[in-house]
Short mmCIF file of C-alpha atoms in Angstrom, two decimals:
data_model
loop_
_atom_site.label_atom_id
_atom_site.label_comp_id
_atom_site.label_asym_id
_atom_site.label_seq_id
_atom_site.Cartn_x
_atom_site.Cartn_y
_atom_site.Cartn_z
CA UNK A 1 -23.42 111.09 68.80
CA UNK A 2 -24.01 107.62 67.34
CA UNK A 3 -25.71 107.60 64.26
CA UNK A 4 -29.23 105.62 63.68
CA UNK A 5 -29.70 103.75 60.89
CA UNK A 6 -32.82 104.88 59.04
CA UNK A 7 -35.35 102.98 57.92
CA UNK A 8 -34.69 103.30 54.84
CA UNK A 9 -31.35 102.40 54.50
CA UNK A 10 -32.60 98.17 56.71
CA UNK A 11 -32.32 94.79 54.77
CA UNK A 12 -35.79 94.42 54.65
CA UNK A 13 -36.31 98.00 53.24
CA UNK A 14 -33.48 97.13 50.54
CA UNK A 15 -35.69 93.95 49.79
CA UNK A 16 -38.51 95.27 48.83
CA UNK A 17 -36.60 97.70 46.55
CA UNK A 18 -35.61 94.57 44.73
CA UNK A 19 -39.10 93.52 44.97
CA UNK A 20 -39.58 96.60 42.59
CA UNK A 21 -37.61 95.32 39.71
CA UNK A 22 -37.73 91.78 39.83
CA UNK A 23 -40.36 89.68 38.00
CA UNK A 24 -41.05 87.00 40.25
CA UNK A 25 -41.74 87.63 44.09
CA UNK A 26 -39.11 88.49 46.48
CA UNK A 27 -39.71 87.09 49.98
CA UNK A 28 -38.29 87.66 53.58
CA UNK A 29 -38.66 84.92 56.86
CA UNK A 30 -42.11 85.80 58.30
CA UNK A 31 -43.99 86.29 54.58
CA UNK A 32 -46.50 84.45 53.26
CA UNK A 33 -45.04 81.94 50.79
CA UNK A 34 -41.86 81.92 52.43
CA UNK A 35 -41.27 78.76 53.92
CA UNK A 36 -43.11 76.47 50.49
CA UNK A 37 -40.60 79.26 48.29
CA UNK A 38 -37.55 77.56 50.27
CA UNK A 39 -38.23 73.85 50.09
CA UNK A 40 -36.63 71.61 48.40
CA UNK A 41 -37.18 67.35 47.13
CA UNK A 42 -34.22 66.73 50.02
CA UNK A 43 -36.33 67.67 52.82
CA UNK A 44 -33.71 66.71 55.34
CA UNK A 45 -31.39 69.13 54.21
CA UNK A 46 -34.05 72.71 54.97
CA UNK A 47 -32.69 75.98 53.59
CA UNK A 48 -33.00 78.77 55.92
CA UNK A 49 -32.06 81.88 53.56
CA UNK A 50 -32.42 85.07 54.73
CA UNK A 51 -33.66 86.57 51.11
CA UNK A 52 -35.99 83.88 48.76
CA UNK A 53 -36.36 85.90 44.95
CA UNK A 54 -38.56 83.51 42.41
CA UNK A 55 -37.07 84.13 39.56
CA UNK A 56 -38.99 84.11 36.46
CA UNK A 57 -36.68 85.16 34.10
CA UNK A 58 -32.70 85.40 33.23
CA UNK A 59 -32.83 88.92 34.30
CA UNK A 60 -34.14 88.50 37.75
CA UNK A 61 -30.93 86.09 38.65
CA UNK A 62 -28.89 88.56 37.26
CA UNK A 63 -31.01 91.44 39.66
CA UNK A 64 -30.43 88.48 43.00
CA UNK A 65 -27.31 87.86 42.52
CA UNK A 66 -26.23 91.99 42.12
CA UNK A 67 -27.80 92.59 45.43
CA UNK A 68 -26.43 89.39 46.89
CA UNK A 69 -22.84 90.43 46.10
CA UNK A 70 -23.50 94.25 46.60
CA UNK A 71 -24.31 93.56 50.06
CA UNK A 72 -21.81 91.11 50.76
CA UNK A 73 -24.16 88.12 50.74
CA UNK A 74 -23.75 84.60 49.46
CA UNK A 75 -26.21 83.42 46.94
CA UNK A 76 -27.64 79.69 46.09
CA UNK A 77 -29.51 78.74 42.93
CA UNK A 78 -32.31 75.72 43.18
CA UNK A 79 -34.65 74.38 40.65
CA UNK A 80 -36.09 71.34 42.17
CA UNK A 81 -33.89 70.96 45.03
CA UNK A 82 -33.27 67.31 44.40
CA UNK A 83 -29.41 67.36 45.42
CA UNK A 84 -28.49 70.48 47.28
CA UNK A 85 -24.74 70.67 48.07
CA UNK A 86 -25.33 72.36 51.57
CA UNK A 87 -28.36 74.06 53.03
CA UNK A 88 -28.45 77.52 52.50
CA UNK A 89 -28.13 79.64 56.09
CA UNK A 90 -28.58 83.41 55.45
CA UNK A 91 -27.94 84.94 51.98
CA UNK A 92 -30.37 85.09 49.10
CA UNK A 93 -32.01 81.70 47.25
CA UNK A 94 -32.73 81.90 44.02
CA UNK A 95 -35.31 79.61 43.09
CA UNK A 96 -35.70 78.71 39.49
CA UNK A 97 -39.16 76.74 39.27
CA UNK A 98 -40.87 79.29 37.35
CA UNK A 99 -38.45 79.38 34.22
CA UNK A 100 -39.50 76.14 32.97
CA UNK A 101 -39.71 76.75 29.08
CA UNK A 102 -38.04 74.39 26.67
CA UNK A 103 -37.70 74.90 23.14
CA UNK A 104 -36.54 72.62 20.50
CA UNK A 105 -34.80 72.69 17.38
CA UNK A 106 -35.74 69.71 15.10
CA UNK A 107 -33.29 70.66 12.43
CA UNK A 108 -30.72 70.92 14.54
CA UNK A 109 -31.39 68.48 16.66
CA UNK A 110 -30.99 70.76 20.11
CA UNK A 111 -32.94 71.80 22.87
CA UNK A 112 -33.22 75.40 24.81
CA UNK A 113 -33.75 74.70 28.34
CA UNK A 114 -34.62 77.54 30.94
CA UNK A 115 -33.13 76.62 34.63
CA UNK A 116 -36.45 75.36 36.07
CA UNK A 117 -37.40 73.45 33.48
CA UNK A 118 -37.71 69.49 34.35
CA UNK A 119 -36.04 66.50 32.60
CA UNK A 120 -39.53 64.80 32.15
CA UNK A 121 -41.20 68.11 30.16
CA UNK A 122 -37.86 68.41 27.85
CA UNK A 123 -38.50 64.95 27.09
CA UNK A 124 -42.31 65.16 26.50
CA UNK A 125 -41.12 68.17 23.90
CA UNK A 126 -38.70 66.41 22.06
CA UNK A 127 -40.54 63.51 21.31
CA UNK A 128 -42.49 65.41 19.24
CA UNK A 129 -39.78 65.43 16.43
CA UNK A 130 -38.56 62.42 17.04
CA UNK A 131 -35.99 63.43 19.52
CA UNK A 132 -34.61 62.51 23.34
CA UNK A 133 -32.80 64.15 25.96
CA UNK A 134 -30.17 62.38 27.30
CA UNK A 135 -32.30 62.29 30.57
CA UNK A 136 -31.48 60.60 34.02
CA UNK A 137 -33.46 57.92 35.95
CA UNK A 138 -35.45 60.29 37.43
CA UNK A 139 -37.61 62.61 34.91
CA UNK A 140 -39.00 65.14 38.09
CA UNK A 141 -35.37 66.13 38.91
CA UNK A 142 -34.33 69.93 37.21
CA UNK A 143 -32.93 69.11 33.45
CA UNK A 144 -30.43 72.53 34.29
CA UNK A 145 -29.10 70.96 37.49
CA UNK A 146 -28.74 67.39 35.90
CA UNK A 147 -26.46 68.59 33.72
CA UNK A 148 -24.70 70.61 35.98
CA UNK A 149 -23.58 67.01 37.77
CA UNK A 150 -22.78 65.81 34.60
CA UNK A 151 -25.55 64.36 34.27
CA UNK A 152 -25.12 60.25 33.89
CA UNK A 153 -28.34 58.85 31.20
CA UNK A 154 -29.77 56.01 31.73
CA UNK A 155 -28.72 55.61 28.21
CA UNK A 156 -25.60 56.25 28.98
CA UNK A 157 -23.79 53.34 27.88
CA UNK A 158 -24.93 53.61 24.34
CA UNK A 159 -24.81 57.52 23.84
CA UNK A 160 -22.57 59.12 26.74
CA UNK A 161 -22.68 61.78 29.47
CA UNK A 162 -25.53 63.86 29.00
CA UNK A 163 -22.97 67.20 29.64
CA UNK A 164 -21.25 66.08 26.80
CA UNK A 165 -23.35 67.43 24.60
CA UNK A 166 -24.03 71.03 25.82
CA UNK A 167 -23.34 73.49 22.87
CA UNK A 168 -24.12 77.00 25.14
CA UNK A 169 -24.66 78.30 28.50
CA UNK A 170 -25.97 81.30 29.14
CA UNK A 171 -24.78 82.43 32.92
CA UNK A 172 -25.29 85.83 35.29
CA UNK A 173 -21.64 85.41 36.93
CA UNK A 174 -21.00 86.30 40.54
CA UNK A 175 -20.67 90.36 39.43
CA UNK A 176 -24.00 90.15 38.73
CA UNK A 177 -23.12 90.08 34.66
CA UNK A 178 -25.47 88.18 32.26
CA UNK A 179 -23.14 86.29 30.06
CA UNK A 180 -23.14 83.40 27.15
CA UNK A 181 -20.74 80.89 27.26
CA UNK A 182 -19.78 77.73 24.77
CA UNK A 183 -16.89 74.88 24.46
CA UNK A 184 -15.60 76.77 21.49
CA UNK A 185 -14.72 80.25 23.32
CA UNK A 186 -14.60 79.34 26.65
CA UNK A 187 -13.58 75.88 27.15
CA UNK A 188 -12.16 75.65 30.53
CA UNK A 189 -15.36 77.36 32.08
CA UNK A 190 -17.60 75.24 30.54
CA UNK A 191 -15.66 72.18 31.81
CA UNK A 192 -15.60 73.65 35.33
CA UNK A 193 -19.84 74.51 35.36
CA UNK A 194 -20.27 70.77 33.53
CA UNK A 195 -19.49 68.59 36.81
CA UNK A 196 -18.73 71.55 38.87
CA UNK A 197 -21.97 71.84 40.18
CA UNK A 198 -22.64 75.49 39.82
CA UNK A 199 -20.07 77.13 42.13
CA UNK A 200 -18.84 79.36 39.51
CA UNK A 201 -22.04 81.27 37.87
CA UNK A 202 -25.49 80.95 37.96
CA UNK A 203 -26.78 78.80 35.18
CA UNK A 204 -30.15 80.33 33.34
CA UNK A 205 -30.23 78.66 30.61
CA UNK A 206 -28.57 75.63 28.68
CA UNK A 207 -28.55 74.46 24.90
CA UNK A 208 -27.74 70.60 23.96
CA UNK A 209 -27.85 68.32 21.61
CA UNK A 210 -30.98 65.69 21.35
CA UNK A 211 -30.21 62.38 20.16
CA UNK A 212 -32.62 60.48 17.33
CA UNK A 213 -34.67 58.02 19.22
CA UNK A 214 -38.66 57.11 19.29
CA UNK A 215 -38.60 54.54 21.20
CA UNK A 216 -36.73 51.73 23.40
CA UNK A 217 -37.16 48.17 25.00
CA UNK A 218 -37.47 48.26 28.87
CA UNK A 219 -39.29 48.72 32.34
CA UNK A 220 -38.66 47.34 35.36
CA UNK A 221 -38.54 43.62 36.75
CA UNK A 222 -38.86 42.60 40.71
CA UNK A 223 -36.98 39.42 41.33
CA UNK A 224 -36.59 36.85 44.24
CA UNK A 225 -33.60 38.11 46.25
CA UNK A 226 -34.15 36.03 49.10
CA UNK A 227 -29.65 35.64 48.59
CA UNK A 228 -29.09 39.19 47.77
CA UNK A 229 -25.60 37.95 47.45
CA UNK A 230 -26.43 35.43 44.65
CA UNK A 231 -28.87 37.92 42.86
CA UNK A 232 -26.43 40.90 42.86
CA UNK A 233 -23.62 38.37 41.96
CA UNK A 234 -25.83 36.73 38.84
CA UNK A 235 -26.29 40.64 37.82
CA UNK A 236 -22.61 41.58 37.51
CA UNK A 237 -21.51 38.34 35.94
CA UNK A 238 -24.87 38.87 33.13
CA UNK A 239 -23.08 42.55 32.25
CA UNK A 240 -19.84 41.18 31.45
CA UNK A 241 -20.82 40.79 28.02
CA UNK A 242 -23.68 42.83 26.64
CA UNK A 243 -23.53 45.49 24.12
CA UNK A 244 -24.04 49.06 24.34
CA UNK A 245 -27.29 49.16 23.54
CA UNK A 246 -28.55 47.29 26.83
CA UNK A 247 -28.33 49.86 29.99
CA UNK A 248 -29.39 48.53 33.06
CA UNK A 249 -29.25 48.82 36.87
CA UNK A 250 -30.21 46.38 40.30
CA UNK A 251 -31.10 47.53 43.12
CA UNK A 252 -31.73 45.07 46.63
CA UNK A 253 -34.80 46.37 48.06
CA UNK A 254 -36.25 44.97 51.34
CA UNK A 255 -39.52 45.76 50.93
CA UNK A 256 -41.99 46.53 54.17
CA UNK A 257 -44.99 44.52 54.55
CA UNK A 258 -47.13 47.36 54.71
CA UNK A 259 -50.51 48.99 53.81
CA UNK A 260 -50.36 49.21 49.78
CA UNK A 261 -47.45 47.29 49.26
CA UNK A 262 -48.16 44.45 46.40
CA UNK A 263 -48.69 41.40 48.15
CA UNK A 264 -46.21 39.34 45.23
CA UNK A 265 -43.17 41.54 46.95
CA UNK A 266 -44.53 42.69 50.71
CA UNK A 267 -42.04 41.45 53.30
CA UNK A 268 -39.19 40.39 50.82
CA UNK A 269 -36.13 41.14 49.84
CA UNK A 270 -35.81 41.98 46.18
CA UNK A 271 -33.45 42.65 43.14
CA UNK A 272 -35.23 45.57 41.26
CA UNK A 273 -33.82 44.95 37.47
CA UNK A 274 -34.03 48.10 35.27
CA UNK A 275 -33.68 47.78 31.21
CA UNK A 276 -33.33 50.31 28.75
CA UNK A 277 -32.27 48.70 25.44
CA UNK A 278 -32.26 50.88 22.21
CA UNK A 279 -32.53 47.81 19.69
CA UNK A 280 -35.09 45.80 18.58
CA UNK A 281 -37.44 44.41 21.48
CA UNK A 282 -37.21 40.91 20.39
CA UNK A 283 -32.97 41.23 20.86
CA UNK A 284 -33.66 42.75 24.61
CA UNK A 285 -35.37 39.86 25.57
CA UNK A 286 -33.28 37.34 24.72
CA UNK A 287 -30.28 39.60 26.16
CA UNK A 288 -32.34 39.11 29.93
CA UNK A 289 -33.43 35.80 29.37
CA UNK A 290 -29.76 35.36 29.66
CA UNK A 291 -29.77 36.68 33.36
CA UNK A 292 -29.75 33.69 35.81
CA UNK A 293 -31.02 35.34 39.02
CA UNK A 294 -34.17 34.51 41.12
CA UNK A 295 -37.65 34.45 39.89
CA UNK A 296 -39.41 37.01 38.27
CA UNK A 297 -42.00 38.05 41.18
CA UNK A 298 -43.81 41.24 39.34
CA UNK A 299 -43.05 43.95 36.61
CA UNK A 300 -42.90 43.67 32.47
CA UNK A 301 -40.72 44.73 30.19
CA UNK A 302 -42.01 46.67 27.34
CA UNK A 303 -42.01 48.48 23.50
CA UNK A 304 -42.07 51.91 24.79
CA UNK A 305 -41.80 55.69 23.68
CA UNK A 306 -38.45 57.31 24.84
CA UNK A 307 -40.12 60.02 26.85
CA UNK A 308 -41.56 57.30 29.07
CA UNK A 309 -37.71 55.99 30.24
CA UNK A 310 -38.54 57.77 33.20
CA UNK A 311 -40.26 54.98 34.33
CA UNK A 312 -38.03 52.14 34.58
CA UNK A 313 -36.73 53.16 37.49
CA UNK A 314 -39.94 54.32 39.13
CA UNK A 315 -38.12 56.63 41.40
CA UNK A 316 -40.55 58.62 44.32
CA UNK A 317 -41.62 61.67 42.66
CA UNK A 318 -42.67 63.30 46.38
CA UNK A 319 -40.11 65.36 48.23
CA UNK A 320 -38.41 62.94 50.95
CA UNK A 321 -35.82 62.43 53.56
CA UNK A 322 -32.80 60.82 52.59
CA UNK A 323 -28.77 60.29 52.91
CA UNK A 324 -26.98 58.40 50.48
CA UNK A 325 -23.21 57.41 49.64
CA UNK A 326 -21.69 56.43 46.12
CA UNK A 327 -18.97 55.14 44.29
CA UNK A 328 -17.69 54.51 41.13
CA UNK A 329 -15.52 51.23 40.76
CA UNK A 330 -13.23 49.62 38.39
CA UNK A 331 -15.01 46.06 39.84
CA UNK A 332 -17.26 44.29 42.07
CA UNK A 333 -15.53 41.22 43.19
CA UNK A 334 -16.98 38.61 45.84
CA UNK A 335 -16.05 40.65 48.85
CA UNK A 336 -17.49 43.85 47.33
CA UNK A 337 -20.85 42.01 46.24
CA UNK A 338 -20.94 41.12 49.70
CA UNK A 339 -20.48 44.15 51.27
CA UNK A 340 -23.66 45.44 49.20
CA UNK A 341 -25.69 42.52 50.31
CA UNK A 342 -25.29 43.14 53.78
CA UNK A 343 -26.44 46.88 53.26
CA UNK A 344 -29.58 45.31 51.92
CA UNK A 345 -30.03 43.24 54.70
CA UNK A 346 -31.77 43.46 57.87
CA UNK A 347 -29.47 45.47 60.33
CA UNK A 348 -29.81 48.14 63.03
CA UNK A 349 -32.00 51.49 62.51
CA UNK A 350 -34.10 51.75 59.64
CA UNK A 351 -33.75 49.72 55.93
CA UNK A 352 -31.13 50.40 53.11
CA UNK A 353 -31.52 50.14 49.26
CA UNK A 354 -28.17 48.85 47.45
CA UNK A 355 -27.96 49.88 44.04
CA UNK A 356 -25.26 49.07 40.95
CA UNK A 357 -25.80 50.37 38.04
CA UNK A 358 -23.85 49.23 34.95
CA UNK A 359 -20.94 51.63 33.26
CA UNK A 360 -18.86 51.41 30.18
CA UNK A 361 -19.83 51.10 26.68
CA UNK A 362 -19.91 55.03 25.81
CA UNK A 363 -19.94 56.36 29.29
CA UNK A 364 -15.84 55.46 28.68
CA UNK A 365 -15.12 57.89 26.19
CA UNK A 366 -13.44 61.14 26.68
CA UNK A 367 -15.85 64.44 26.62
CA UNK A 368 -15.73 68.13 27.64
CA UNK A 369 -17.98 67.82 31.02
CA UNK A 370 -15.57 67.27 34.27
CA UNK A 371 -16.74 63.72 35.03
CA UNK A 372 -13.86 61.95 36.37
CA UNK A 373 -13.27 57.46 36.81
CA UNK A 374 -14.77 57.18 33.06
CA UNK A 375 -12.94 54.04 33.41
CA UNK A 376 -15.42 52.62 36.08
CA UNK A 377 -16.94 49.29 35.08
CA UNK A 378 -19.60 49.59 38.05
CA UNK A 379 -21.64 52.58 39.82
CA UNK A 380 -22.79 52.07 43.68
CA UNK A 381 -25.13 53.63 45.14
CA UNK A 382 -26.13 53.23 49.26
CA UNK A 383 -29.49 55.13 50.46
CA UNK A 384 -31.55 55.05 53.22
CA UNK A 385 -35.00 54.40 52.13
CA UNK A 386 -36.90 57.61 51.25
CA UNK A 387 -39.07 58.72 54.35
CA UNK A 388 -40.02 61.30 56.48
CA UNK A 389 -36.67 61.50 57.78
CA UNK A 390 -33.21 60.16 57.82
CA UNK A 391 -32.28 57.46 60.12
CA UNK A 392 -29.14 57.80 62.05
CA UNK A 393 -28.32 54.53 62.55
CA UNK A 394 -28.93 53.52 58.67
CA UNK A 395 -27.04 56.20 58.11
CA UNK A 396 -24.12 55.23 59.80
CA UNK A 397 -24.50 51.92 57.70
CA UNK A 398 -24.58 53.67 54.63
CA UNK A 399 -21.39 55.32 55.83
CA UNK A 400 -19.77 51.75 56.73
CA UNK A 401 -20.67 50.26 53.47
CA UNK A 402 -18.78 53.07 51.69
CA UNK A 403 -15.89 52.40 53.62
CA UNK A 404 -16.10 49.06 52.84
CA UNK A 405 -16.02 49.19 49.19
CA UNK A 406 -12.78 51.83 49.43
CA UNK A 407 -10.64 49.09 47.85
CA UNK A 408 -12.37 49.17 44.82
CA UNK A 409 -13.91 52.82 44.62
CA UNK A 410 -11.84 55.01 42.41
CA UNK A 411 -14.44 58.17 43.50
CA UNK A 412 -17.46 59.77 43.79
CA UNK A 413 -19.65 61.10 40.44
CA UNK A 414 -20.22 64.73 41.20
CA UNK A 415 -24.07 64.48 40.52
CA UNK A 416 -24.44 62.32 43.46
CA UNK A 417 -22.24 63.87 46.28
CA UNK A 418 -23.75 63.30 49.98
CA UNK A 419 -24.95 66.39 51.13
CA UNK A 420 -25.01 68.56 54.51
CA UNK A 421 -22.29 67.80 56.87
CA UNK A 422 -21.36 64.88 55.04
CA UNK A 423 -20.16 67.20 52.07
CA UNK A 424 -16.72 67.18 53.16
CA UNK A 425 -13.89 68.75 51.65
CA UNK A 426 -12.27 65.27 51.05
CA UNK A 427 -15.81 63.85 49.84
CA UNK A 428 -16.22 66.47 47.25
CA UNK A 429 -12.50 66.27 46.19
CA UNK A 430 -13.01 62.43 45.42
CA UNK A 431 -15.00 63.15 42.24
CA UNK A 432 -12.33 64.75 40.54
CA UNK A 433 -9.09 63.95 39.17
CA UNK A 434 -6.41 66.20 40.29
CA UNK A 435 -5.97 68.06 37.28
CA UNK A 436 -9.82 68.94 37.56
CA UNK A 437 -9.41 69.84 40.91
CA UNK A 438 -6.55 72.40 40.26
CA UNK A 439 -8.71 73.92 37.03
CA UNK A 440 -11.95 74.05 39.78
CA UNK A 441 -9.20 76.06 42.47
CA UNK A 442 -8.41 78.35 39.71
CA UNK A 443 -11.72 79.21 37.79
CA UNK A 444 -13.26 79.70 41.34
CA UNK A 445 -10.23 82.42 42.23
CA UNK A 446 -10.75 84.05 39.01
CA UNK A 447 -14.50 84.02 38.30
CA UNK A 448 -15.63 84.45 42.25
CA UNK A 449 -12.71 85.56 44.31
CA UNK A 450 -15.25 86.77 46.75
CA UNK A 451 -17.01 83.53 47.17
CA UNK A 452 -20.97 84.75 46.82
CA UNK A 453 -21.34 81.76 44.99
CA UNK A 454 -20.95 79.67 48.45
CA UNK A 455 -23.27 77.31 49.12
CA UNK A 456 -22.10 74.53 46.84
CA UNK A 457 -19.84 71.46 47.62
CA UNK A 458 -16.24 72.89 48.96
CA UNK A 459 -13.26 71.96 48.04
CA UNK A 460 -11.35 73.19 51.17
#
């Protein structure tokens, strides 16, 4: 006689047990709050889990990711979604948004950040003593997660990789064990969960350093591009020679003429300049007087706090459809500048932003976080513009353009992998140096032999 499975003994029966014990709510497909617990800032990349659990403390990831590997499930951590590695099909996501507290040290100069907590509120805390994160361009994206990439400041080229500076990790590892980690006593697992985006443990919470800055010289300048060429070209030649202190970026836009778009930029083609410059103001603006590009069409640059560097870049704080592709390069000679241009310029399917941002200075030096091409003198960066959806034919652009700056491109950063089906085993392996690689094979076969930790970028 065949036996029946009881009731008690279904998934969604074993569900609501965990529902029991964990803090934050635990959620099947067909419940209230399911769908808005699964989304994430990439909307084009939709997780379809077949277990959400809000955690709202350390000890509810712990309680996820016990059942997940108990019942031979996978399990995916996400605080703001902003760059998920693949979408997660079946298995349990943990969602982080609700652990968002930040606490700061002044004395010694460090912050405690929970996993949900975002870059923009652990710079808003800091600044109370005096302090800043080494944040990225974009203050809405998860502080945890940031760092988990690497995390590349827009300071960077006068203070470093953000993951340079972690101090402690506290993790629940794929046994379902609550652990704390640091560079001194575990040095090769740190490296691999700095840059390895999170395929070895569950990250709940992180300590790092804070570096002493008030304030800093910057914003955001639109200029002429009508030659994206020539503008791009007059940006690379003006970094050749500036000090650490200036960090900048350009971006070709072609802007819409559209409903709400300022009329001094609707229906051009411009070179968005970003500045963040950590000496005196007066310094910073001789330092971009220097720049010999197109006219200055709209934007200021300004004496501002540090916890407002989240808005030079002025990056869409709304979730949003998008594919990118990036590289890191040792240059940006005529024929590269060129192939960035055309990206920018008008072409089939929908628009494309090109985007170099300017390495070096202290982004070169050596550090603990697995953030391979230090070397690179340039970043790239090719998006579709943020919309609804993604494109296909701009995305097959942004795909060309990558291709066409292979020559140059010594790899990807691991913050800014493409994501979905373009998260290739060979795209993921290009952001690490083959000694990185063979450390990520091995901490993965030690720490989660049984993979529940899947639904990050793959290696094979």
């Amino acid at each position: 006689m065949s036996q029946t499975t009881t009731t008690t003994d279904t998934p969604d029966h074993r569900a609501r047990a965990l529902a029991a014990a964990v803090q934050g709510p635990v959620l099947i497909a067909g419940d209230e709050g399911f769908d808005a617990e699964c989304a994430n800032f990439q909307t084009s990349q939709p997780h379809r889990p077949r277990l959400a659990v809000g955690a709202a403390r350390p000890e509810d990831v712990r309680l996820a990711v016990s059942f997940a590997a108990e019942h031979g499930l996978t399990a995916a951590v996400q605080g703001t979604g902003h760059g998920p590695g693949r979408p997660a099909e079946g298995g349990v996501l943990i969602t982080t948004h609700r652990m968002a507290r930040v606490g700061i040290d002044p004395h010694r100069r460090t912050a405690r950040i929970r996993a949900g907590a975002r870059g923009g509120a652990v710079a808003r805390a800091a600044a109370e003593h005096g302090l800043a994160p080494l944040g990225g361009s974009a203050p809405h994206v998860g502080a945890v997660g940031y760092l988990l990439g690497g995390g590349l400041p827009l300071l960077g080229r006068t203070f470093g990789w953000a993951a340079d500076r972690v101090r402690r990790l506290q993790v629940v590892t794929a046994q379902g064990r609550l652990r704390t980690l640091t560079p001194r006593d575990e040095p090769a697992l740190v490296r691999g969960l700095l840059g390895g985006r999170g395929a070895l443990a569950a990250v709940t919470e992180v300590e790092t350093e804070l570096v002493e800055l008030e304030r800093l010289f910057g914003g955001g300048l639109y200029l002429d591009a009508a030659d994206p060429a020539a503008a791009l070209g007059a940006y690379t030649a003006w970094t050749r020679d500036l000090p650490p202190e200036m960090n900048s970026s350009a971006a070709l836009i072609p802007v819409p003429d559209a409903p709400g778009v300022p009329e001094a930029i609707t229906g051009r083609t411009v070179m968005h300049l970003r500045v963040a410059y950590t000496g005196p103001a007066q310094r910073g603006r001789d330092l971009v007087r220097r720049l010999e590009a197109g006219p200055v069409l709209m934007g200021e640059l300004t004496d501002m706090p540090a916890c407002e560097s989240g808005s030079v870049h002025g990056e869409p704080d709304t979730p949003v459809a998008w594919f990118g592709d990036t590289a890191l390069v040792r240059d940006l000679p005529h024929r590269a500048l060129g192939a960035l241009a055309r990206a920018a310029e008008p072409g089939p399917g929908a628009p494309l932003i090109a985007e170099v941002r300017h390495m070096g200075g202290a982004l070169a030096a050596d550090g603990q976080a697995m953030v391979g091409h230090r070397q690179a003198a340039y970043f790239t960066n090719v998006l579709t513009m943020p919309g609804a959806e993604v494109d296909p034919e701009a995305a097959r652009r942004v795909r060309e353009t990558a291709s066409a700056l292979a020559p140059w491109s010594l790899g990807r950063l691991p913050t800014f992998l493409p994501s979905g089906p373009h998260s290739t085993p060979e795209v993921v392996r290009s952001a690490y140096p083959a000694q990185d690689l063979d450390l990520l094979r091995r901490l993965k076969a030690e720490h989660d032999p049984t993979d529940v930790f899947a639904f990050g970028h793959r290696l094979d």
